[in-house]
Amino acid sequence: MKQRVAKLIRLLQATLYPNIYYEGEYKQEFLPTVVAECWQQSAVLLYDVAKDALGSTCEYAAQMKKDQARCGDVAEWIVKEFMTSLPDIAEVLNTDITAAFDGDPAARSKEEVMLAYPAFEAITVYRLAHRLFELK
């Protein structure tokens, strides 16, 4: 599960900031295709992770064992709500990037903040996880 969540985080980062986090090479004119591919892979993986997590939590375990379809329905709802909120998450992250850049006279670019500041990665994970928490 932990490895799948780490992969999900990488995919979501590539969806939000493909110029920084996408691991493959692409021509700029194919950027929308790259984002769509990362978005789709993120949605599929999030569904699998959410379904597994729901099936193992105390709150849902007994109910889900009786009705696996319900577990899938809840996971599907989570995916839809979460994935449609990615633009809002990106907007907040952009303010985080700007704040870090503006607040550090040594920062040479916003890309540097995204690539070299461990705090930005932590904030990204927090913002993504917090949105999932809100959907509980």
Tab-separated table of C-alpha atoms in Angstrom:
chain	number	residue	atom	x	y	z
A	1	MET	CA	0.000	0.000	0.000
A	2	LYS	CA	2.767	2.453	0.943
A	3	GLN	CA	4.481	2.020	-2.430
A	4	ARG	CA	1.208	2.591	-4.278
A	5	VAL	CA	0.576	5.776	-2.288
A	6	ALA	CA	4.110	7.014	-3.092
A	7	LYS	CA	3.469	6.295	-6.778
A	8	LEU	CA	0.130	8.111	-6.542
A	9	ILE	CA	1.848	11.176	-5.086
A	10	ARG	CA	4.385	11.183	-7.938
A	11	LEU	CA	1.586	10.884	-10.513
A	12	LEU	CA	-0.400	13.693	-8.911
A	13	GLN	CA	2.691	15.915	-8.837
A	14	ALA	CA	3.231	15.179	-12.538
A	15	THR	CA	-0.414	16.004	-13.210
A	16	LEU	CA	-0.161	19.341	-11.416
A	17	TYR	CA	3.340	20.320	-12.577
A	18	PRO	CA	4.376	18.160	-15.552
A	19	ASN	CA	7.269	20.451	-16.543
A	20	ILE	CA	8.859	19.694	-13.176
A	21	TYR	CA	7.723	16.207	-12.147
A	22	TYR	CA	6.891	14.217	-15.288
A	23	GLU	CA	9.548	11.516	-15.551
A	24	GLY	CA	9.403	11.004	-19.311
A	25	GLU	CA	10.318	13.236	-22.195
A	26	TYR	CA	7.779	14.987	-24.379
A	27	LYS	CA	7.454	17.821	-26.836
A	28	GLN	CA	5.740	20.919	-25.510
A	29	GLU	CA	2.849	20.550	-27.959
A	30	PHE	CA	1.996	17.212	-26.318
A	31	LEU	CA	1.727	18.700	-22.819
A	32	PRO	CA	-2.099	18.343	-22.691
A	33	THR	CA	-1.748	14.656	-23.577
A	34	VAL	CA	0.894	14.159	-20.878
A	35	VAL	CA	-1.324	15.827	-18.269
A	36	ALA	CA	-4.343	13.757	-19.350
A	37	GLU	CA	-2.294	10.557	-19.137
A	38	CYS	CA	-1.015	11.395	-15.641
A	39	TRP	CA	-4.530	12.414	-14.567
A	40	GLN	CA	-5.999	9.122	-15.806
A	41	GLN	CA	-3.295	7.015	-14.146
A	42	SER	CA	-3.765	8.965	-10.911
A	43	ALA	CA	-7.520	8.416	-10.952
A	44	VAL	CA	-7.194	4.667	-11.534
A	45	LEU	CA	-4.571	4.246	-8.815
A	46	LEU	CA	-6.507	6.429	-6.364
A	47	TYR	CA	-9.589	4.265	-6.935
A	48	ASP	CA	-7.623	1.100	-6.134
A	49	VAL	CA	-6.002	2.613	-3.041
A	50	ALA	CA	-9.271	4.116	-1.777
A	51	LYS	CA	-11.173	0.862	-2.285
A	52	ASP	CA	-8.510	-1.121	-0.408
A	53	ALA	CA	-8.297	1.460	2.380
A	54	LEU	CA	-12.075	1.573	2.806
A	55	GLY	CA	-12.238	-2.197	2.997
A	56	SER	CA	-9.749	-2.294	5.852
A	57	THR	CA	-10.983	0.539	8.070
A	58	CYS	CA	-12.980	-0.264	11.165
A	59	GLU	CA	-15.776	2.091	10.183
A	60	TYR	CA	-16.390	0.440	6.840
A	61	ALA	CA	-14.940	-3.083	7.148
A	62	ALA	CA	-18.038	-4.996	8.256
A	63	GLN	CA	-20.294	-3.092	5.892
A	64	MET	CA	-17.954	-3.477	2.922
A	65	LYS	CA	-17.415	-7.198	3.412
A	66	LYS	CA	-21.147	-7.603	3.050
A	67	ASP	CA	-21.328	-5.322	0.042
A	68	GLN	CA	-18.174	-5.012	-2.085
A	69	ALA	CA	-20.099	-2.964	-4.645
A	70	ARG	CA	-20.704	-0.292	-1.990
A	71	CYS	CA	-16.965	-0.101	-1.337
A	72	GLY	CA	-16.400	0.512	-5.041
A	73	ASP	CA	-19.141	3.154	-5.116
A	74	VAL	CA	-17.598	5.076	-2.223
A	75	ALA	CA	-14.125	4.828	-3.782
A	76	GLU	CA	-15.528	6.084	-7.091
A	77	TRP	CA	-17.142	9.061	-5.356
A	78	ILE	CA	-13.867	9.876	-3.587
A	79	VAL	CA	-11.968	9.755	-6.884
A	80	LYS	CA	-14.464	12.001	-8.652
A	81	GLU	CA	-14.522	14.582	-5.868
A	82	PHE	CA	-10.757	14.535	-5.355
A	83	MET	CA	-9.743	14.667	-9.006
A	84	THR	CA	-12.115	17.529	-9.765
A	85	SER	CA	-10.570	19.474	-6.883
A	86	LEU	CA	-7.025	19.276	-8.305
A	87	PRO	CA	-7.221	22.746	-9.924
A	88	ASP	CA	-8.139	24.220	-6.535
A	89	ILE	CA	-5.254	22.376	-4.878
A	90	ALA	CA	-2.893	23.649	-7.598
A	91	GLU	CA	-4.083	27.195	-6.990
A	92	VAL	CA	-3.244	26.942	-3.288
A	93	LEU	CA	0.103	25.299	-4.054
A	94	ASN	CA	0.909	28.140	-6.434
A	95	THR	CA	0.448	30.582	-3.556
A	96	ASP	CA	2.769	28.391	-1.463
A	97	ILE	CA	5.392	28.519	-4.226
A	98	THR	CA	5.072	32.289	-4.526
A	99	ALA	CA	5.329	32.755	-0.763
A	100	ALA	CA	8.474	30.620	-0.583
A	101	PHE	CA	10.022	32.419	-3.547
A	102	ASP	CA	9.142	35.891	-2.265
A	103	GLY	CA	10.267	35.033	1.254
A	104	ASP	CA	13.685	33.656	0.365
A	105	PRO	CA	16.092	36.159	-1.176
A	106	ALA	CA	18.376	33.279	-2.163
A	107	ALA	CA	15.698	31.656	-4.346
A	108	ARG	CA	16.426	32.260	-8.008
A	109	SER	CA	13.200	30.884	-9.486
A	110	LYS	CA	9.899	29.296	-8.591
A	111	GLU	CA	11.100	26.127	-10.310
A	112	GLU	CA	13.989	26.041	-7.836
A	113	VAL	CA	11.484	26.199	-4.979
A	114	MET	CA	9.612	23.233	-6.443
A	115	LEU	CA	12.722	21.167	-7.125
A	116	ALA	CA	15.025	21.990	-4.235
A	117	TYR	CA	12.873	22.854	-1.237
A	118	PRO	CA	11.891	19.755	0.748
A	119	ALA	CA	9.240	21.843	2.481
A	120	PHE	CA	7.410	22.290	-0.822
A	121	GLU	CA	7.162	18.532	-1.297
A	122	ALA	CA	5.892	18.180	2.275
A	123	ILE	CA	3.333	20.926	1.710
A	124	THR	CA	2.217	19.271	-1.527
A	125	VAL	CA	1.657	15.940	0.204
A	126	TYR	CA	-0.153	17.709	3.034
A	127	ARG	CA	-2.467	19.600	0.666
A	128	LEU	CA	-3.325	16.415	-1.253
A	129	ALA	CA	-3.837	14.358	1.911
A	130	HIS	CA	-5.914	17.070	3.552
A	131	ARG	CA	-8.298	17.117	0.600
A	132	LEU	CA	-8.726	13.347	0.898
A	133	PHE	CA	-9.321	13.754	4.633
A	134	GLU	CA	-12.067	16.274	3.900
A	135	LEU	CA	-13.842	13.632	1.814
A	136	LYS	CA	-14.164	11.103	4.635
